mmCIF file of C-alpha atoms and ligand atoms in Angstrom:
data_model
loop_
_atom_site.group_PDB
_atom_site.id
_atom_site.type_symbol
_atom_site.label_atom_id
_atom_site.label_comp_id
_atom_site.label_asym_id
_atom_site.label_seq_id
_atom_site.Cartn_x
_atom_site.Cartn_y
_atom_site.Cartn_z
ATOM 1 C CA MET A 783 85.339 169.320 7.796
ATOM 2 C CA ASN A 784 87.314 171.903 9.996
ATOM 3 C CA SER A 785 89.137 170.958 12.979
ATOM 4 C CA PHE A 786 87.167 171.463 16.251
ATOM 5 C CA ASP A 787 89.120 171.280 19.700
ATOM 6 C CA PHE A 788 87.140 168.451 21.193
ATOM 7 C CA ALA A 789 89.399 168.111 24.485
ATOM 8 C CA GLU A 790 88.915 171.799 25.054
ATOM 9 C CA VAL A 791 85.147 171.584 24.504
ATOM 10 C CA LYS A 792 84.850 168.747 26.970
ATOM 11 C CA LYS A 793 87.098 170.786 29.712
ATOM 12 C CA ILE A 794 84.636 173.881 29.387
ATOM 13 C CA LEU A 795 81.703 171.019 29.963
ATOM 14 C CA SER A 796 83.544 169.413 32.812
ATOM 15 C CA THR A 797 81.892 171.384 35.453
ATOM 16 C CA PRO A 798 78.117 172.526 35.615
ATOM 17 C CA LYS A 799 77.428 175.314 34.001
ATOM 18 C CA ASP A 800 74.481 177.542 32.689
ATOM 19 C CA ILE A 801 73.966 176.878 29.104
ATOM 20 C CA VAL A 802 71.815 177.910 26.265
ATOM 21 C CA ILE A 803 71.081 176.236 22.889
ATOM 22 C CA PHE A 804 69.757 178.029 20.105
ATOM 23 C CA GLY A 805 67.438 176.753 17.217
ATOM 24 C CA HIS A 806 66.905 178.548 14.352
ATOM 25 C CA ARG A 807 63.816 180.793 13.238
ATOM 26 C CA ASN A 808 61.071 178.591 12.393
ATOM 27 C CA PRO A 809 62.583 175.156 13.644
ATOM 28 C CA ASP A 810 62.369 172.275 11.621
ATOM 29 C CA GLY A 811 63.000 168.528 12.665
ATOM 30 C CA ASP A 812 66.731 168.989 12.446
ATOM 31 C CA ALA A 813 66.827 172.070 14.714
ATOM 32 C CA ILE A 814 64.450 170.976 17.305
ATOM 33 C CA GLY A 815 65.834 167.421 17.057
ATOM 34 C CA SER A 816 69.551 168.634 17.556
ATOM 35 C CA THR A 817 68.782 171.161 20.314
ATOM 36 C CA LEU A 818 66.929 168.605 22.468
ATOM 37 C CA GLY A 819 68.968 165.779 21.986
ATOM 38 C CA LEU A 820 71.909 168.021 23.044
ATOM 39 C CA MET A 821 70.146 169.198 25.874
ATOM 40 C CA HIS A 822 69.085 165.480 27.375
ATOM 41 C CA TYR A 823 72.747 164.703 27.139
ATOM 42 C CA LEU A 824 74.041 168.114 29.048
ATOM 43 C CA ASN A 825 71.667 167.387 31.396
ATOM 44 C CA LYS A 826 73.647 164.315 32.507
ATOM 45 C CA TYR A 827 76.341 166.411 33.588
ATOM 46 C CA GLY A 828 74.286 168.637 35.896
ATOM 47 C CA HIS A 829 74.177 171.666 33.693
ATOM 48 C CA GLN A 830 71.253 174.140 33.847
ATOM 49 C CA VAL A 831 70.260 173.994 30.191
ATOM 50 C CA LYS A 832 67.437 176.231 28.407
ATOM 51 C CA VAL A 833 66.842 175.463 24.951
ATOM 52 C CA LEU A 834 65.643 178.918 22.786
ATOM 53 C CA TYR A 835 63.801 179.129 19.326
ATOM 54 C CA PRO A 836 63.186 182.812 17.808
ATOM 55 C CA SER A 837 59.589 181.264 16.674
ATOM 56 C CA ASP A 838 57.368 178.566 17.549
ATOM 57 C CA TYR A 839 57.782 174.753 16.045
ATOM 58 C CA PRO A 840 55.132 172.896 13.893
ATOM 59 C CA ALA A 841 52.515 170.836 15.870
ATOM 60 C CA ASN A 842 53.921 167.540 14.986
ATOM 61 C CA PHE A 843 57.020 167.930 16.803
ATOM 62 C CA GLY A 844 54.967 168.015 20.038
ATOM 63 C CA TRP A 845 55.691 164.349 21.281
ATOM 64 C CA MET A 846 59.195 165.161 21.769
ATOM 65 C CA LYS A 847 60.585 165.166 25.200
ATOM 66 C CA GLY A 848 61.776 168.583 26.590
ATOM 67 C CA LEU A 849 59.704 170.597 23.715
ATOM 68 C CA ASP A 850 57.636 172.045 26.500
ATOM 69 C CA ASP A 851 60.284 173.663 28.286
ATOM 70 C CA VAL A 852 61.750 175.523 25.578
ATOM 71 C CA ILE A 853 61.436 179.472 25.282
ATOM 72 C CA ILE A 854 59.897 180.674 22.354
ATOM 73 C CA PHE A 855 61.248 184.293 22.078
ATOM 74 C CA ASP A 856 58.065 185.433 20.175
ATOM 75 C CA HIS A 857 55.767 184.223 23.372
ATOM 76 C CA ASP A 858 58.267 185.546 26.237
ATOM 77 C CA GLU A 859 61.277 187.869 25.469
ATOM 78 C CA ALA A 860 61.656 188.570 29.261
ATOM 79 C CA LEU A 861 62.256 185.078 29.681
ATOM 80 C CA ALA A 862 64.567 184.485 26.752
ATOM 81 C CA ALA A 863 66.637 187.533 27.790
ATOM 82 C CA ARG A 864 67.045 186.215 31.305
ATOM 83 C CA ALA A 865 68.499 183.054 30.172
ATOM 84 C CA ILE A 866 70.552 184.397 27.661
ATOM 85 C CA GLN A 867 72.093 186.781 30.037
ATOM 86 C CA LYS A 868 72.849 184.046 32.687
ATOM 87 C CA ALA A 869 74.831 181.867 29.979
ATOM 88 C CA GLU A 870 78.171 180.423 30.427
ATOM 89 C CA VAL A 871 77.874 178.350 27.259
ATOM 90 C CA ALA A 872 75.797 178.977 24.143
ATOM 91 C CA PHE A 873 75.475 176.428 21.685
ATOM 92 C CA PHE A 874 74.159 177.268 17.892
ATOM 93 C CA LEU A 875 72.786 174.428 16.157
ATOM 94 C CA ASP A 876 71.631 174.003 12.743
ATOM 95 C CA PHE A 877 72.315 177.586 11.486
ATOM 96 C CA ASN A 878 75.631 179.548 11.137
ATOM 97 C CA THR A 879 74.654 183.410 10.887
ATOM 98 C CA LEU A 880 73.397 185.183 13.806
ATOM 99 C CA ASP A 881 70.450 186.684 12.012
ATOM 100 C CA ARG A 882 68.971 183.281 11.955
ATOM 101 C CA ILE A 883 67.788 183.686 15.491
ATOM 102 C CA ASP A 884 66.524 187.265 15.293
ATOM 103 C CA LYS A 885 67.176 189.461 18.309
ATOM 104 C CA MET A 886 68.654 186.738 20.065
ATOM 105 C CA GLY A 887 71.649 187.031 17.762
ATOM 106 C CA GLU A 888 72.414 190.688 19.150
ATOM 107 C CA MET A 889 71.335 189.633 22.704
ATOM 108 C CA VAL A 890 73.831 186.929 22.757
ATOM 109 C CA SER A 891 76.316 188.740 21.181
ATOM 110 C CA GLU A 892 76.632 190.922 23.935
ATOM 111 C CA VAL A 893 77.350 188.215 26.810
ATOM 112 C CA ASP A 894 80.645 186.807 27.450
ATOM 113 C CA CYS A 895 80.277 183.128 27.225
ATOM 114 C CA VAL A 896 81.869 180.463 25.320
ATOM 115 C CA LYS A 897 80.000 180.237 21.833
ATOM 116 C CA ILE A 898 79.970 176.932 19.995
ATOM 117 C CA ASN A 899 78.708 176.295 16.654
ATOM 118 C CA ILE A 900 77.901 172.799 15.032
ATOM 119 C CA ASP A 901 76.215 173.311 11.817
ATOM 120 C CA HIS A 902 76.205 171.429 8.275
ATOM 121 C CA HIS A 903 74.843 174.518 5.994
ATOM 122 C CA LEU A 904 77.139 176.125 3.375
ATOM 123 C CA ASP A 905 79.210 179.664 3.942
ATOM 124 C CA PRO A 906 79.338 180.024 7.903
ATOM 125 C CA ASP A 907 79.824 183.367 9.432
ATOM 126 C CA TYR A 908 82.603 182.728 12.111
ATOM 127 C CA PHE A 909 80.749 184.291 15.146
ATOM 128 C CA ALA A 910 81.689 181.506 17.658
ATOM 129 C CA ASP A 911 84.807 180.525 19.511
ATOM 130 C CA TYR A 912 84.459 176.957 18.336
ATOM 131 C CA LEU A 913 82.914 176.083 14.993
ATOM 132 C CA TRP A 914 82.577 172.800 14.027
ATOM 133 C CA TRP A 915 81.029 172.672 10.256
ATOM 134 C CA ASN A 916 80.627 170.009 8.247
ATOM 135 C CA HIS A 917 78.435 170.744 4.979
ATOM 136 C CA GLU A 918 78.622 166.974 4.001
ATOM 137 C CA ALA A 919 76.786 165.971 7.061
ATOM 138 C CA SER A 920 73.213 164.907 6.616
ATOM 139 C CA SER A 921 72.027 166.865 9.408
ATOM 140 C CA THR A 922 73.162 168.461 12.475
ATOM 141 C CA CYS A 923 71.776 165.609 14.520
ATOM 142 C CA GLU A 924 74.243 163.160 12.787
ATOM 143 C CA MET A 925 76.637 165.875 14.048
ATOM 144 C CA VAL A 926 75.616 165.913 17.685
ATOM 145 C CA TYR A 927 75.425 162.117 17.570
ATOM 146 C CA LYS A 928 79.350 162.515 16.354
ATOM 147 C CA PHE A 929 79.874 165.341 18.905
ATOM 148 C CA ILE A 930 78.597 163.556 21.903
ATOM 149 C CA THR A 931 80.577 160.288 20.637
ATOM 150 C CA GLU A 932 83.655 162.256 20.244
ATOM 151 C CA LEU A 933 83.494 163.564 23.994
ATOM 152 C CA GLY A 934 83.802 159.767 24.650
ATOM 153 C CA ASP A 935 79.960 159.260 25.895
ATOM 154 C CA GLU A 936 78.473 157.356 23.150
ATOM 155 C CA ASP A 937 77.013 155.105 25.710
ATOM 156 C CA LYS A 938 75.428 158.346 27.323
ATOM 157 C CA ILE A 939 72.800 158.473 24.208
ATOM 158 C CA ASP A 940 69.898 156.736 25.668
ATOM 159 C CA LYS A 941 66.596 156.281 24.013
ATOM 160 C CA THR A 942 65.269 159.759 24.718
ATOM 161 C CA ILE A 943 68.485 161.549 23.131
ATOM 162 C CA GLY A 944 67.998 158.734 20.295
ATOM 163 C CA GLU A 945 64.543 159.597 19.507
ATOM 164 C CA CYS A 946 65.483 163.607 18.987
ATOM 165 C CA LEU A 947 68.594 162.722 16.689
ATOM 166 C CA PHE A 948 66.783 160.149 14.811
ATOM 167 C CA THR A 949 63.908 162.952 14.155
ATOM 168 C CA GLY A 950 66.664 165.286 12.467
ATOM 169 C CA LEU A 951 68.176 162.327 10.784
ATOM 170 C CA ILE A 952 65.179 161.198 9.084
ATOM 171 C CA THR A 953 63.624 164.855 8.303
ATOM 172 C CA ASP A 954 66.875 166.189 6.886
ATOM 173 C CA THR A 955 67.279 163.346 4.717
ATOM 174 C CA GLY A 956 63.717 163.610 3.236
ATOM 175 C CA SER A 957 63.602 159.979 4.723
ATOM 176 C CA PHE A 958 66.788 158.854 3.290
ATOM 177 C CA LYS A 959 66.152 160.108 -0.176
ATOM 178 C CA PHE A 960 68.993 162.600 -0.252
ATOM 179 C CA SER A 961 71.988 163.662 1.534
ATOM 180 C CA THR A 962 72.760 160.228 3.151
ATOM 181 C CA ASN A 963 76.230 158.715 3.595
ATOM 182 C CA PRO A 964 77.731 155.479 5.406
ATOM 183 C CA ASP A 965 77.294 157.101 8.856
ATOM 184 C CA VAL A 966 73.864 158.018 8.394
ATOM 185 C CA TYR A 967 72.584 154.323 8.552
ATOM 186 C CA ARG A 968 75.372 153.178 10.975
ATOM 187 C CA ILE A 969 73.979 155.968 13.565
ATOM 188 C CA CYS A 970 70.305 154.909 12.491
ATOM 189 C CA GLY A 971 71.380 151.305 13.274
ATOM 190 C CA ASN A 972 72.661 151.858 16.641
ATOM 191 C CA LEU A 973 69.731 154.130 18.125
ATOM 192 C CA LYS A 974 67.384 151.417 16.946
ATOM 193 C CA GLU A 975 69.290 149.078 18.729
ATOM 194 C CA ILE A 976 68.956 151.064 22.152
ATOM 195 C CA GLY A 977 65.158 150.960 21.690
ATOM 196 C CA VAL A 978 64.333 154.159 19.246
ATOM 197 C CA ASP A 979 61.065 153.253 17.309
ATOM 198 C CA ASP A 980 61.699 154.329 13.984
ATOM 199 C CA ARG A 981 58.336 153.381 12.853
ATOM 200 C CA LEU A 982 56.297 155.077 15.625
ATOM 201 C CA ILE A 983 58.429 158.224 15.257
ATOM 202 C CA GLN A 984 57.381 158.321 11.303
ATOM 203 C CA GLN A 985 53.907 157.931 12.126
ATOM 204 C CA ARG A 986 54.033 160.925 14.364
ATOM 205 C CA LEU A 987 55.946 162.998 11.632
ATOM 206 C CA PHE A 988 54.345 162.329 8.635
ATOM 207 C CA GLN A 989 51.109 160.682 9.479
ATOM 208 C CA ASN A 990 49.673 163.197 11.653
ATOM 209 C CA LEU A 991 48.145 166.173 9.567
ATOM 210 C CA ASP A 992 44.945 167.804 9.962
ATOM 211 C CA GLU A 993 42.168 167.545 7.126
ATOM 212 C CA LYS A 994 43.314 171.449 6.454
ATOM 213 C CA HIS A 995 46.680 170.383 5.237
ATOM 214 C CA LEU A 996 45.533 168.084 2.395
ATOM 215 C CA ARG A 997 43.334 170.952 1.579
ATOM 216 C CA ILE A 998 46.165 173.801 1.391
ATOM 217 C CA LEU A 999 48.122 170.960 -0.923
ATOM 218 C CA GLY A 1000 45.017 170.545 -2.985
ATOM 219 C CA GLN A 1001 44.892 174.266 -3.319
ATOM 220 C CA SER A 1002 48.716 174.529 -4.326
ATOM 221 C CA LEU A 1003 48.614 172.099 -6.656
ATOM 222 C CA ALA A 1004 45.036 172.801 -7.962
ATOM 223 C CA HIS A 1005 45.225 176.903 -8.342
ATOM 224 C CA ARG A 1006 48.554 177.863 -7.322
ATOM 225 C CA MET A 1007 51.339 176.390 -9.366
ATOM 226 C CA GLN A 1008 53.010 177.621 -12.331
ATOM 227 C CA ILE A 1009 55.591 175.240 -14.496
ATOM 228 C CA PHE A 1010 57.981 177.141 -16.631
ATOM 229 C CA PRO A 1011 59.161 174.544 -19.215
ATOM 230 C CA GLU A 1012 62.019 176.432 -20.786
ATOM 231 C CA TYR A 1013 63.267 177.014 -17.125
ATOM 232 C CA ARG A 1014 62.754 173.465 -15.807
ATOM 233 C CA THR A 1015 61.453 175.319 -13.102
ATOM 234 C CA GLY A 1016 58.084 174.932 -10.785
ATOM 235 C CA LEU A 1017 56.580 177.819 -8.883
ATOM 236 C CA ILE A 1018 54.089 177.632 -6.458
ATOM 237 C CA TYR A 1019 52.981 180.783 -4.283
ATOM 238 C CA LEU A 1020 50.173 181.188 -1.294
ATOM 239 C CA SER A 1021 48.974 184.361 -0.801
ATOM 240 C CA ARG A 1022 47.925 186.235 2.662
ATOM 241 C CA LYS A 1023 44.267 185.472 1.246
ATOM 242 C CA ASP A 1024 45.384 181.669 0.987
ATOM 243 C CA PHE A 1025 46.743 181.747 4.330
ATOM 244 C CA ASP A 1026 43.362 183.344 6.064
ATOM 245 C CA LEU A 1027 41.075 180.999 3.929
ATOM 246 C CA TYR A 1028 42.930 177.552 5.239
ATOM 247 C CA ASN A 1029 43.874 179.183 8.522
ATOM 248 C CA ILE A 1030 47.687 178.383 7.777
ATOM 249 C CA GLN A 1031 49.943 178.395 10.521
ATOM 250 C CA ARG A 1032 53.406 178.255 10.939
ATOM 251 C CA GLY A 1033 54.784 174.710 9.528
ATOM 252 C CA ASP A 1034 51.530 173.933 7.665
ATOM 253 C CA THR A 1035 53.168 174.356 4.410
ATOM 254 C CA GLU A 1036 55.985 172.073 5.104
ATOM 255 C CA GLY A 1037 56.913 169.831 2.340
ATOM 256 C CA ILE A 1038 54.619 171.194 -0.249
ATOM 257 C CA VAL A 1039 57.884 172.465 -2.635
ATOM 258 C CA ASN A 1040 58.856 168.663 -2.684
ATOM 259 C CA TYR A 1041 56.073 167.969 -5.052
ATOM 260 C CA LEU A 1042 57.494 170.214 -7.626
ATOM 261 C CA LEU A 1043 60.312 168.237 -7.827
ATOM 262 C CA SER A 1044 58.348 164.935 -8.268
ATOM 263 C CA LEU A 1045 57.899 166.193 -11.817
ATOM 264 C CA LYS A 1046 60.224 164.511 -14.086
ATOM 265 C CA ASP A 1047 60.878 167.527 -16.196
ATOM 266 C CA VAL A 1048 61.482 169.896 -12.922
ATOM 267 C CA ARG A 1049 64.908 170.709 -11.680
ATOM 268 C CA MET A 1050 64.222 173.581 -9.580
ATOM 269 C CA ALA A 1051 61.191 174.155 -7.244
ATOM 270 C CA ILE A 1052 60.576 177.468 -5.886
ATOM 271 C CA PHE A 1053 57.955 178.040 -3.123
ATOM 272 C CA VAL A 1054 56.901 181.303 -2.355
ATOM 273 C CA THR A 1055 54.775 182.443 0.953
ATOM 274 C CA GLN A 1056 53.299 185.878 1.854
ATOM 275 C CA GLN A 1057 54.005 186.042 5.826
ATOM 276 C CA PRO A 1058 52.679 189.008 7.770
ATOM 277 C CA ASN A 1059 56.179 190.855 7.210
ATOM 278 C CA ILE A 1060 58.006 189.378 4.624
ATOM 279 C CA ILE A 1061 57.801 187.266 1.670
ATOM 280 C CA LYS A 1062 59.257 183.670 2.703
ATOM 281 C CA LEU A 1063 61.155 181.775 -0.137
ATOM 282 C CA SER A 1064 61.962 177.997 -0.137
ATOM 283 C CA LEU A 1065 63.984 176.476 -2.953
ATOM 284 C CA ARG A 1066 64.982 173.222 -3.739
ATOM 285 C CA SER A 1067 66.849 171.760 -7.010
ATOM 286 C CA LYS A 1068 67.969 168.227 -8.443
ATOM 287 C CA GLY A 1069 71.623 167.489 -9.478
ATOM 288 C CA ALA A 1070 74.444 169.601 -9.306
ATOM 289 C CA PHE A 1071 72.135 172.990 -9.610
ATOM 290 C CA SER A 1072 72.715 175.529 -6.715
ATOM 291 C CA VAL A 1073 69.648 177.103 -5.022
ATOM 292 C CA GLN A 1074 71.933 178.050 -2.442
ATOM 293 C CA GLU A 1075 73.687 180.629 -4.881
ATOM 294 C CA ILE A 1076 70.102 181.920 -5.963
ATOM 295 C CA ALA A 1077 68.950 181.962 -2.174
ATOM 296 C CA THR A 1078 72.074 184.044 -0.934
ATOM 297 C CA LYS A 1079 72.615 186.488 -4.157
ATOM 298 C CA TYR A 1080 68.720 187.713 -4.437
ATOM 299 C CA PHE A 1081 66.932 186.573 -1.230
ATOM 300 C CA ASN A 1082 68.972 187.471 1.626
ATOM 301 C CA GLY A 1083 69.373 183.658 2.376
ATOM 302 C CA GLY A 1084 71.176 180.470 2.388
ATOM 303 C CA GLY A 1085 70.842 177.053 3.234
ATOM 304 C CA HIS A 1086 72.477 174.024 0.862
ATOM 305 C CA LEU A 1087 73.387 173.281 -2.582
ATOM 306 C CA ASN A 1088 69.621 171.202 -3.082
ATOM 307 C CA ALA A 1089 67.795 172.930 -0.205
ATOM 308 C CA SER A 1090 67.624 176.536 0.396
ATOM 309 C CA GLY A 1091 65.624 179.558 1.620
ATOM 310 C CA GLY A 1092 65.471 182.936 1.919
ATOM 311 C CA TYR A 1093 63.040 186.384 2.392
ATOM 312 C CA GLN A 1094 62.097 189.712 0.617
ATOM 313 C CA HIS A 1095 60.934 192.530 2.178
ATOM 314 C CA ALA A 1096 58.369 193.281 -0.746
ATOM 315 C CA GLY A 1097 55.020 192.290 -1.982
ATOM 316 C CA LEU A 1098 53.748 188.887 -3.422
ATOM 317 C CA GLY A 1099 53.623 190.294 -6.939
ATOM 318 C CA LYS A 1100 56.746 192.067 -7.120
ATOM 319 C CA THR A 1101 58.637 188.930 -5.544
ATOM 320 C CA LEU A 1102 56.851 186.594 -8.300
ATOM 321 C CA ASP A 1103 58.180 189.235 -10.930
ATOM 322 C CA LYS A 1104 61.693 189.280 -9.432
ATOM 323 C CA ILE A 1105 61.881 185.369 -9.783
ATOM 324 C CA LYS A 1106 60.959 185.578 -13.359
ATOM 325 C CA ALA A 1107 62.913 188.124 -14.122
ATOM 326 C CA ILE A 1108 66.104 186.193 -12.710
ATOM 327 C CA LEU A 1109 65.096 182.841 -14.726
ATOM 328 C CA PRO A 1110 66.658 183.559 -17.767
ATOM 329 C CA GLU A 1111 69.957 184.013 -16.103
ATOM 330 C CA TYR A 1112 69.878 180.303 -15.089
ATOM 331 C CA LYS A 1113 68.323 179.042 -18.274
ATOM 332 C CA GLU A 1114 71.631 177.397 -19.475
ATOM 333 C CA GLN A 1115 72.517 175.874 -16.322
ATOM 334 C CA LEU A 1116 68.921 174.366 -15.934
ATOM 335 C CA ASN A 1117 69.073 172.801 -19.451
ATOM 336 C CA ASP A 1118 72.566 171.156 -19.191
ATOM 337 C CA ASP A 1119 71.937 167.800 -18.737
ATOM 338 C CA SER A 1120 75.515 167.158 -17.560
ATOM 339 C CA LEU A 1121 74.423 168.816 -14.205
ATOM 340 C CA PHE A 1122 71.753 166.290 -13.932
ATOM 341 C CA PRO A 1123 73.033 162.964 -14.109
ATOM 342 C CA GLU A 1124 69.943 160.159 -14.230
HETATM 343 P P1 5GP B 1120 63.005 175.766 4.034
HETATM 344 O O1 5GP B 1120 63.330 175.930 2.848
HETATM 345 O O2 5GP B 1120 62.721 174.055 4.611
HETATM 346 O O3 5GP B 1120 62.703 176.935 5.126
HETATM 347 O O4 5GP B 1120 64.810 175.554 4.013
HETATM 348 C C1 5GP B 1120 65.416 174.971 3.534
HETATM 349 C C2 5GP B 1120 66.789 175.244 4.022
HETATM 350 O O5 5GP B 1120 66.905 176.504 3.611
HETATM 351 C C3 5GP B 1120 66.943 174.690 5.390
HETATM 352 O O6 5GP B 1120 68.274 174.310 5.532
HETATM 353 C C4 5GP B 1120 67.157 176.352 6.060
HETATM 354 O O7 5GP B 1120 68.214 176.356 7.079
HETATM 355 C C5 5GP B 1120 67.928 177.319 4.888
HETATM 356 N N1 5GP B 1120 67.202 178.659 5.074
HETATM 357 C C6 5GP B 1120 65.790 178.876 4.990
HETATM 358 N N2 5GP B 1120 65.324 179.952 5.207
HETATM 359 C C7 5GP B 1120 66.704 180.557 5.356
HETATM 360 C C8 5GP B 1120 67.225 182.006 5.208
HETATM 361 O O8 5GP B 1120 66.131 183.041 5.501
HETATM 362 N N3 5GP B 1120 68.186 182.065 5.550
HETATM 363 C C9 5GP B 1120 69.250 181.263 5.471
HETATM 364 N N4 5GP B 1120 70.596 181.711 5.707
HETATM 365 N N5 5GP B 1120 69.130 179.886 5.293
HETATM 366 C C10 5GP B 1120 67.741 179.591 5.249
HETATM 367 MN MN1 MN B 1121 69.520 170.818 9.137
#
């Protein structure tokens, strides 16, 4: 954890301001939960707060309070630009390089506002005036809970804020399977105490699929999965044709990559999708094997040791070839049992 001047930030926030809060492209539960949770908290101080995402959010988050008022840059560039130009304070949550908010990164760089970055991914860029970075935190939602607490306002965390923060805590830990620490459970205990309905939130998040989601999963597992036993690696790819055939929208393929890691012999999982302009990669691993290194070195991306992502400006076939060409470099590590305690 690096030092972060909570007292200075508290002073900045002590008078009402125009504030923007950015979440990253393809926002996930932690990005949405942390940005909305912080928004609800800042609203209590009379700030004018706008939350901005570069691209739309998955439908299973639609129940979250405040989401209707989020500005989606892809939908309304002019509205996003106006909010950014007015900003006196900008928060950047759950990412640490400005390219993760696309064009809005350049736009906000030109605005003379106080920039505050709170994040738990590896290798931050130092673009903000205040960076609170802790790659050991489970989620940015955990950090926002602690941020509010550090400002002396734990009692201002109400059920609405709590629902937002619980969402990021449960999604970023894969329902408490990884990246947990004692504070995760303490915070969730506190949230349950103030009325957050953990069962209902899980139902909304995880028991809310359309029929097509299971059909996409079926297609992925039956026809688009490759296992490379010598590299202890599993791969699933979906082509443009699959996207059309199954009417796949943003967020519809969330979680598919994790099925590969349920195989006892697979230590690295790679999920590749052919999007309109790019090939998107999701990488996951077990043990001490770093997919963050692969995402950074080869795929313009980053993330965490065990969960990273990236992209390629190439065709699907070329990307799959590139992956297969890279695997031998990691053969030894992937077969080194000492990196994968059981
Ligand atoms: P996912 O595979 O679920 O899209 O992302 C897994 C992790 O990698 C997340 O923590 C996400 O923030 C990070 N990630 C995904 N795509 C990118 C990317 O294009 N660039 C960087 N730097 N990180 C990414
Ligand atoms: Mn996160």
